[in-house]
CSV table of C-alpha atoms and ligand atoms in Angstrom, one decimal:
chain,number,residue,atom,x,y,z
A,199,MET,CA,267.5,103.7,-21.6
A,200,THR,CA,266.1,102.0,-18.0
A,201,LEU,CA,264.1,99.5,-18.3
A,202,TYR,CA,260.9,100.0,-15.3
A,203,ASP,CA,259.6,97.0,-13.9
A,204,SER,CA,256.4,99.3,-13.8
A,205,ILE,CA,255.5,102.9,-15.9
A,206,VAL,CA,252.3,104.4,-13.9
A,207,ILE,CA,250.6,106.6,-15.6
A,208,GLY,CA,248.6,109.4,-13.4
A,209,ALA,CA,249.6,110.2,-9.1
A,210,GLY,CA,246.3,110.9,-9.5
A,211,PRO,CA,245.2,108.7,-5.9
A,212,ALA,CA,244.9,105.5,-8.3
A,213,GLY,CA,248.0,106.0,-9.1
A,214,ILE,CA,249.2,106.9,-6.4
A,215,THR,CA,248.3,104.0,-4.5
A,216,ALA,CA,249.5,101.3,-6.9
A,217,ALA,CA,253.0,103.4,-6.5
A,218,LEU,CA,253.3,102.6,-3.0
A,219,TYR,CA,252.4,99.7,-3.3
A,220,LEU,CA,254.8,98.8,-5.9
A,221,VAL,CA,257.4,100.9,-4.4
A,222,ARG,CA,256.9,98.7,-0.8
A,223,SER,CA,257.1,95.0,-3.7
A,224,GLY,CA,260.3,95.9,-4.3
A,225,CYS,CA,259.9,97.0,-7.9
A,226,THR,CA,261.0,99.9,-9.9
A,227,VAL,CA,258.7,101.9,-10.5
A,228,ALA,CA,258.2,105.3,-13.0
A,229,LEU,CA,255.6,107.7,-12.7
A,230,VAL,CA,254.4,109.7,-15.1
A,231,GLU,CA,251.7,113.1,-14.3
A,232,GLN,CA,251.3,116.5,-16.6
A,233,MET,CA,249.8,118.3,-13.8
A,234,THR,CA,250.3,118.7,-9.9
A,235,PRO,CA,249.3,115.0,-8.1
A,236,GLY,CA,246.4,114.7,-6.6
A,237,GLY,CA,243.9,114.4,-9.6
A,238,GLN,CA,240.0,115.1,-9.4
A,239,VAL,CA,240.3,115.7,-5.9
A,240,LEU,CA,242.4,118.8,-5.9
A,241,GLN,CA,238.9,120.4,-7.7
A,242,THR,CA,236.8,118.6,-5.3
A,243,GLU,CA,236.3,121.5,-2.1
A,244,ALA,CA,235.7,118.9,0.3
A,245,ILE,CA,236.1,115.2,0.6
A,246,GLU,CA,233.3,113.8,3.2
A,247,ASN,CA,233.1,110.1,2.0
A,248,TYR,CA,236.6,108.9,3.0
A,249,PRO,CA,237.3,106.7,6.1
A,250,GLY,CA,238.8,108.4,9.0
A,251,PHE,CA,237.8,112.5,8.3
A,252,PRO,CA,234.8,112.4,9.8
A,253,LYS,CA,233.6,115.9,9.7
A,254,GLY,CA,235.5,115.3,6.1
A,255,ILE,CA,238.5,116.8,4.5
A,256,LYS,CA,239.1,119.8,1.8
A,257,GLY,CA,240.2,118.1,-1.3
A,258,TRP,CA,243.9,120.3,-1.5
A,259,GLU,CA,244.9,118.4,2.0
A,260,LEU,CA,243.9,115.2,1.0
A,261,ALA,CA,246.4,115.8,-2.1
A,262,ASP,CA,248.5,117.2,-0.6
A,263,THR,CA,248.7,114.0,2.5
A,264,PHE,CA,248.7,112.0,-0.6
A,265,ALA,CA,251.4,113.8,-2.4
A,266,ALA,CA,254.5,113.8,0.9
A,267,HIS,CA,253.4,110.4,0.7
A,268,LEU,CA,254.5,110.4,-3.1
A,269,ASP,CA,257.1,112.2,-2.0
A,270,GLU,CA,258.9,109.8,0.4
A,271,LEU,CA,259.3,106.9,-2.6
A,272,THR,CA,262.0,105.8,-4.2
A,273,LEU,CA,260.5,106.0,-8.1
A,274,ASP,CA,261.7,108.4,-11.2
A,275,LYS,CA,258.8,111.7,-11.2
A,276,PHE,CA,257.9,112.5,-15.0
A,277,THR,CA,256.4,115.7,-16.2
A,278,GLY,CA,254.3,115.7,-18.9
A,279,GLY,CA,251.2,113.5,-21.2
A,280,VAL,CA,251.6,110.3,-22.7
A,281,SER,CA,251.3,111.1,-26.5
A,282,SER,CA,250.9,107.2,-27.1
A,283,MET,CA,251.9,104.0,-26.5
A,284,SER,CA,253.7,100.5,-28.1
A,285,SER,CA,254.1,97.1,-26.6
A,286,ALA,CA,255.9,94.3,-28.9
A,287,ASP,CA,258.0,91.6,-27.0
A,288,GLY,CA,256.8,92.3,-23.3
A,289,VAL,CA,258.4,95.6,-23.2
A,290,HIS,CA,255.9,98.1,-23.7
A,291,SER,CA,256.8,102.0,-24.6
A,292,LEU,CA,255.4,105.5,-24.0
A,293,THR,CA,256.0,108.2,-25.5
A,294,LEU,CA,255.8,111.6,-23.4
A,295,ASP,CA,254.5,115.1,-24.8
A,296,SER,CA,258.3,116.6,-24.7
A,297,GLY,CA,259.3,113.3,-27.7
A,298,GLN,CA,261.1,110.9,-24.0
A,299,THR,CA,260.6,107.9,-24.1
A,300,LEU,CA,260.0,105.0,-20.9
A,301,SER,CA,259.9,101.3,-21.5
A,302,GLY,CA,258.4,99.3,-18.7
A,303,ARG,CA,257.9,94.9,-18.3
A,304,THR,CA,254.7,96.5,-16.8
A,305,VAL,CA,251.5,99.7,-17.5
A,306,ILE,CA,249.4,101.3,-14.5
A,307,VAL,CA,246.8,103.3,-16.7
A,308,CYS,CA,245.3,106.0,-13.7
A,309,SER,CA,245.0,108.6,-16.4
A,310,GLY,CA,241.7,108.9,-15.0
A,311,ALA,CA,238.8,111.0,-17.0
A,312,LYS,CA,238.6,115.0,-17.9
A,313,HIS,CA,234.9,116.7,-17.7
A,314,LYS,CA,232.5,116.6,-20.1
A,315,ALA,CA,231.2,119.7,-22.0
A,316,LEU,CA,228.0,120.6,-22.0
A,317,GLY,CA,227.4,121.2,-26.3
A,318,VAL,CA,226.4,124.6,-26.9
A,319,ALA,CA,227.3,126.8,-29.3
A,320,ASP,CA,229.2,129.4,-27.2
A,321,GLU,CA,230.1,127.2,-25.1
A,322,LYS,CA,234.2,127.2,-26.0
A,323,ARG,CA,234.0,131.2,-26.3
A,324,LEU,CA,232.4,132.4,-23.8
A,325,THR,CA,235.0,129.4,-21.6
A,326,GLY,CA,236.5,131.8,-18.8
A,327,HIS,CA,233.9,134.9,-19.7
A,328,GLY,CA,231.8,132.7,-17.0
A,329,VAL,CA,231.9,129.5,-18.2
A,330,SER,CA,233.6,126.7,-15.7
A,331,TYR,CA,234.0,123.5,-15.5
A,332,CYS,CA,235.6,124.1,-11.5
A,333,ALA,CA,234.1,125.1,-8.9
A,334,VAL,CA,236.0,125.3,-7.0
A,335,CYS,CA,238.8,126.9,-9.5
A,336,ASP,CA,236.4,129.7,-10.4
A,337,GLY,CA,233.7,130.2,-8.0
A,338,ASN,CA,234.8,132.9,-6.2
A,339,PHE,CA,234.3,134.8,-9.1
A,340,PHE,CA,231.4,134.6,-8.4
A,341,ARG,CA,231.1,135.9,-5.1
A,342,GLY,CA,227.3,137.1,-4.6
A,343,GLN,CA,226.0,136.5,-7.5
A,344,GLU,CA,223.8,134.6,-9.4
A,345,VAL,CA,224.7,131.6,-11.3
A,346,ALA,CA,223.9,128.2,-13.5
A,347,VAL,CA,224.9,124.6,-12.9
A,348,VAL,CA,223.8,121.7,-14.7
A,349,GLY,CA,223.8,118.3,-13.9
A,350,GLY,CA,221.6,115.6,-11.6
A,351,GLY,CA,224.9,113.4,-10.5
A,352,ASN,CA,227.3,114.3,-7.3
A,353,THR,CA,229.7,115.8,-9.0
A,354,ALA,CA,226.8,118.3,-10.2
A,355,LEU,CA,224.8,118.4,-6.3
A,356,GLU,CA,228.4,118.7,-4.4
A,357,GLU,CA,229.5,121.3,-6.0
A,358,SER,CA,225.7,123.9,-5.4
A,359,LEU,CA,226.3,122.4,-2.1
A,360,TYR,CA,229.7,124.3,-2.9
A,361,LEU,CA,229.1,127.8,-4.7
A,362,ALA,CA,225.8,128.2,-2.4
A,363,LYS,CA,228.3,130.3,-0.1
A,364,ILE,CA,229.6,132.5,-2.3
A,365,ALA,CA,226.5,133.3,-5.1
A,366,ALA,CA,223.9,135.5,-4.0
A,367,LYS,CA,221.9,132.0,-5.9
A,368,VAL,CA,222.5,128.8,-7.6
A,369,TYR,CA,219.8,127.3,-9.9
A,370,ILE,CA,220.0,123.7,-10.6
A,371,ILE,CA,219.4,122.9,-13.9
A,372,HIS,CA,219.1,119.3,-14.7
A,373,ARG,CA,217.5,117.0,-18.1
A,374,ARG,CA,215.2,114.9,-15.8
A,375,ASP,CA,213.2,115.4,-12.3
A,376,ALA,CA,215.0,112.6,-10.8
A,377,PHE,CA,218.9,113.2,-9.4
A,378,ARG,CA,221.9,110.5,-9.0
A,379,GLY,CA,223.5,112.1,-6.6
A,380,ALA,CA,223.1,111.2,-3.6
A,381,LYS,CA,220.6,111.4,-1.1
A,382,VAL,CA,222.6,113.5,1.5
A,383,TYR,CA,223.3,115.8,-0.8
A,384,GLN,CA,220.1,116.4,-2.5
A,385,GLU,CA,218.0,116.5,1.0
A,386,ARG,CA,220.8,119.2,2.1
A,387,ILE,CA,220.1,121.3,-1.5
A,388,ALA,CA,215.9,120.8,-0.5
A,389,SER,CA,217.3,122.5,2.8
A,390,MET,CA,218.4,125.3,0.7
A,391,PRO,CA,215.8,127.2,-1.0
A,392,GLU,CA,216.5,130.4,-0.7
A,393,LYS,CA,219.9,129.8,-1.0
A,394,ILE,CA,219.5,126.6,-4.2
A,395,SER,CA,216.6,126.5,-7.0
A,396,LEU,CA,215.5,123.4,-9.1
A,397,ILE,CA,215.1,123.8,-12.1
A,398,THR,CA,214.3,120.5,-13.4
A,399,ASN,CA,212.8,118.7,-16.4
A,400,THR,CA,214.8,121.4,-18.0
A,401,VAL,CA,217.5,121.9,-20.5
A,402,VAL,CA,219.9,124.7,-21.6
A,403,ASP,CA,220.3,125.6,-25.4
A,404,SER,CA,221.8,128.7,-25.7
A,405,LEU,CA,224.7,131.4,-24.1
A,406,GLN,CA,224.0,134.7,-23.8
A,407,GLY,CA,226.6,137.3,-23.7
A,408,GLU,CA,229.3,139.4,-26.3
A,409,GLY,CA,231.9,139.5,-23.4
A,410,ASP,CA,231.0,137.9,-20.7
A,411,LEU,CA,228.2,134.6,-20.2
A,412,THR,CA,225.1,136.9,-19.2
A,413,GLY,CA,222.4,134.7,-19.9
A,414,LEU,CA,221.0,131.3,-20.8
A,415,THR,CA,218.0,130.3,-22.7
A,416,LEU,CA,217.0,127.3,-21.0
A,417,ARG,CA,213.8,124.8,-22.8
A,418,ASP,CA,211.2,123.0,-20.3
A,419,VAL,CA,211.6,119.7,-22.9
A,420,ASN,CA,208.1,118.8,-21.9
A,421,THR,CA,206.0,121.9,-23.1
A,422,GLN,CA,209.1,123.2,-25.4
A,423,ALA,CA,208.9,126.4,-23.8
A,424,THR,CA,211.6,128.6,-23.7
A,425,ARG,CA,212.5,131.0,-21.0
A,426,LEU,CA,216.1,133.5,-20.4
A,427,LEU,CA,217.6,132.9,-16.9
A,428,PRO,CA,220.3,136.1,-16.1
A,429,VAL,CA,223.0,134.3,-14.5
A,430,THR,CA,227.4,135.2,-14.9
A,431,GLY,CA,228.3,131.7,-14.1
A,432,LEU,CA,227.4,129.1,-16.2
A,433,PHE,CA,228.6,125.5,-14.2
A,434,VAL,CA,228.8,122.8,-16.2
A,435,PHE,CA,229.0,119.3,-14.2
A,436,VAL,CA,227.3,116.8,-16.9
A,437,GLY,CA,229.9,114.1,-16.2
A,438,TYR,CA,233.4,112.8,-17.5
A,439,GLU,CA,235.4,111.5,-19.7
A,440,PRO,CA,238.5,109.1,-19.9
A,441,ALA,CA,241.8,109.9,-21.1
A,442,THR,CA,242.9,106.6,-23.3
A,443,GLY,CA,243.6,108.9,-25.9
A,444,PHE,CA,247.6,107.3,-26.0
A,445,LEU,CA,246.7,104.4,-25.5
A,446,PRO,CA,246.5,101.2,-27.6
A,447,PRO,CA,243.5,100.0,-29.4
A,448,ALA,CA,244.5,96.6,-28.2
A,449,VAL,CA,243.2,97.5,-24.7
A,450,GLU,CA,240.0,97.7,-25.3
A,451,LYS,CA,237.8,99.4,-24.0
A,452,ASN,CA,233.9,99.7,-23.3
A,453,LYS,CA,231.7,102.5,-25.4
A,454,GLN,CA,232.2,105.2,-23.6
A,455,GLY,CA,236.0,105.2,-23.6
A,456,PHE,CA,236.4,103.6,-20.2
A,457,VAL,CA,239.0,100.8,-20.5
A,458,LEU,CA,238.1,96.9,-20.0
A,459,THR,CA,239.4,95.5,-16.7
A,460,ASP,CA,239.0,92.2,-15.1
A,461,ALA,CA,238.4,92.1,-11.1
A,462,GLU,CA,242.5,92.3,-10.6
A,463,MET,CA,241.7,95.7,-12.3
A,464,ARG,CA,244.0,93.4,-16.0
A,465,THR,CA,243.3,95.0,-18.9
A,466,SER,CA,242.9,93.2,-22.1
A,467,LEU,CA,246.5,93.2,-23.5
A,468,ALA,CA,249.6,91.5,-20.7
A,469,GLY,CA,251.5,93.8,-18.3
A,470,VAL,CA,249.0,96.1,-18.9
A,471,PHE,CA,247.0,97.3,-16.0
A,472,ALA,CA,243.8,99.5,-15.4
A,473,ALA,CA,242.5,101.4,-12.4
A,474,GLY,CA,240.7,104.7,-10.7
A,475,ASP,CA,238.1,106.1,-13.2
A,476,VAL,CA,239.7,105.2,-16.1
A,477,ARG,CA,237.8,102.9,-15.3
A,478,ASP,CA,234.8,100.6,-16.5
A,479,LYS,CA,232.8,100.6,-13.7
A,480,MET,CA,230.5,101.2,-11.6
A,481,CYS,CA,231.0,104.0,-8.7
A,482,ARG,CA,234.2,106.4,-9.4
A,483,GLN,CA,235.3,108.2,-5.9
A,484,VAL,CA,239.2,107.9,-4.4
A,485,VAL,CA,238.4,105.2,-2.0
A,486,THR,CA,237.3,103.5,-5.7
A,487,ALA,CA,240.5,104.7,-6.8
A,488,VAL,CA,243.2,104.0,-4.1
A,489,GLY,CA,241.2,100.1,-3.8
A,490,ASP,CA,241.8,99.6,-7.9
A,491,GLY,CA,245.9,101.0,-7.7
A,492,ALA,CA,246.2,98.6,-5.0
A,493,THR,CA,244.5,95.9,-6.8
A,494,ALA,CA,245.8,96.6,-9.5
A,495,ALA,CA,250.3,96.7,-8.4
A,496,GLN,CA,250.5,93.6,-6.7
A,497,ALA,CA,248.6,92.0,-9.7
A,498,ALA,CA,251.0,93.6,-11.8
A,499,PHE,CA,253.5,92.1,-8.7
A,500,VAL,CA,252.3,89.0,-10.2
A,501,TYR,CA,252.5,89.4,-13.2
A,502,LEU,CA,255.6,89.7,-13.2
A,503,GLU,CA,257.7,87.3,-10.6
A,504,GLN,CA,255.4,85.2,-13.3
A,505,LEU,CA,258.3,86.2,-16.0
A,506,HIS,CA,261.5,85.5,-14.0
A,507,ALA,CA,260.1,81.9,-13.2
B,189,NAP,P1,227.3,111.2,-13.5
B,189,NAP,O1,227.3,111.2,-12.3
B,189,NAP,O2,228.0,110.6,-14.8
B,189,NAP,O3,226.1,112.3,-13.5
B,189,NAP,C1,225.5,113.7,-15.1
B,189,NAP,C2,224.6,114.4,-14.6
B,189,NAP,O4,225.2,114.4,-16.1
B,189,NAP,C3,224.0,113.6,-14.9
B,189,NAP,O5,222.9,113.3,-13.7
B,189,NAP,C4,223.0,113.7,-16.4
B,189,NAP,O6,221.5,113.6,-16.6
B,189,NAP,C5,223.6,115.2,-17.0
B,189,NAP,N1,224.5,115.2,-17.8
B,189,NAP,C6,224.6,113.9,-18.8
B,189,NAP,N2,225.5,114.7,-20.4
B,189,NAP,C7,224.3,115.6,-19.8
B,189,NAP,C8,223.6,116.3,-20.7
B,189,NAP,N3,224.7,116.6,-21.7
B,189,NAP,N4,222.9,118.1,-20.5
B,189,NAP,C9,222.6,118.6,-19.8
B,189,NAP,N5,222.7,117.3,-18.5
B,189,NAP,C10,224.0,116.1,-18.8
B,189,NAP,O7,228.8,112.9,-13.8
B,189,NAP,P2,229.4,113.0,-12.2
B,189,NAP,O8,228.7,114.0,-11.2
B,189,NAP,O9,230.9,114.2,-12.7
B,189,NAP,O10,229.7,112.3,-11.6
B,189,NAP,C11,230.8,110.6,-11.8
B,189,NAP,C12,231.0,110.3,-11.1
B,189,NAP,O11,232.0,110.3,-10.5
B,189,NAP,C13,230.1,109.3,-10.8
B,189,NAP,O12,230.9,108.1,-10.3
B,189,NAP,C14,230.0,110.2,-9.4
B,189,NAP,O13,228.8,109.8,-8.3
B,189,NAP,C15,231.1,110.0,-8.3
B,189,NAP,N6,231.1,111.8,-8.2
B,189,NAP,C16,231.1,110.7,-7.0
B,189,NAP,C17,231.8,112.3,-5.5
B,189,NAP,C18,230.7,112.3,-3.9
B,189,NAP,O14,230.9,110.2,-4.2
B,189,NAP,N7,231.6,112.9,-3.2
B,189,NAP,C19,231.5,113.3,-5.7
B,189,NAP,C20,231.7,113.2,-7.4
B,189,NAP,C21,231.6,112.3,-8.3
B,189,NAP,P3,220.7,111.3,-16.4
B,189,NAP,O15,221.3,111.7,-15.1
B,189,NAP,O16,219.9,112.2,-16.9
B,189,NAP,O17,221.6,110.7,-17.4
C-alpha cells in the first residue's frame, strides 16, 4: 500500500489549499472528499468578502474555480467519508466508509462542519417538507411564499437576503435582540422591511403540519406568550458542528468538538494538522480557511523534512 507524505481530508477551501501547497512542495498527496469539491461555499449564494471579487462571486462559481485548480494537481483523489483513523509508529491510517484504507506520514484534517438542527419536535419528519438547512438548494421551492429563518448569525442574515429575492416574505426569528451577523447585512435587512421582518426575543416552540409544514408556534422569551406564524418554509441557520467523529481521542478538541491547534495548525497528535472550519478559532470564513490550509501544509512539510533529516 502507498504510504503518502500527506493525506488531506476534505476538499473545501482549506483542503484544496493544503493539497495545492503540499503538491507544489513535492509531497505525495491523497485527498479524500465525500462530496463535490467546494465545501460549504457550494451552499452559499454569494461571497462578498473574498479579496479579488469587488462585486462578490457566486458560491458555485468560486467552488468551480477551486475545483479547476485542484484538477491541475498531481495527487490521488478518493471519494467517500472517513470512518476512522488510527496512528502507530508515525504512520496514520484512515479507513474510508467503503472499507478502503489509506496511510500517510501526515494528515491534514479539513473536514469542516455540518449544520446544527434546531432541536424541536417533528423537525426531522418535516425536513424536505418545508424544513431546510440550505437556502441555495431549496429556496426556489418557496417562490412567492412566506418563509421563516431561525438564527442571528452571518448565515441567517446572508441567506435571508437571498431568500428575500425569491419568497414573498421572510421572517427572521432570533432568540435575542442583538445579532451576531455583520453590520452590513443588518443594515441591508433594515432597509427592506416590506420583504424581511425581524421577530426578536422569540423561539420556535413547535412545528405545524401533517404532510408539509404549515406554520410555527413561536414563543416570546420575555412574556412567554405564544402565537402561530403561518409559513410554508423554515430555514434553520443556528450554527454548525464540526465533522470530527472519525478522529481518535489523541486529537484534542474543545467542548463543542472543534479541533484544538497551535498557530501552525498542529494538533495534539504529532503529524496531524487541522485547518478551516473544523478548527477551534474565532473567524470562520473562506479566506481564513484558505490561510489555515496553506499554514497547515507548510507545517506538515517542515514536519516531513524533520522526519527525513
Ligand atoms: P453562528 O455565528 O454560530 O450563529 C448561530 C446563530 O444561531 C446565533 O445567532 C445563535 O443565537 C443562534 N442559535 C444557536 N442555537 C440556537 C437555537 N437552539 N435556537 C435558536 N437560535 C439559536 O453560526 P453561523 O451564522 O452559521 O456562522 C458560522 C460561522 O461562519 C461564523 O463564524 C460566521 O461568521 C461564519 N460565516 C461567515 C459568513 C460571511 O462572512 N459572509 C457567512 C456565513 C457564515 P445567539 O446569537 O443568541 O447565540
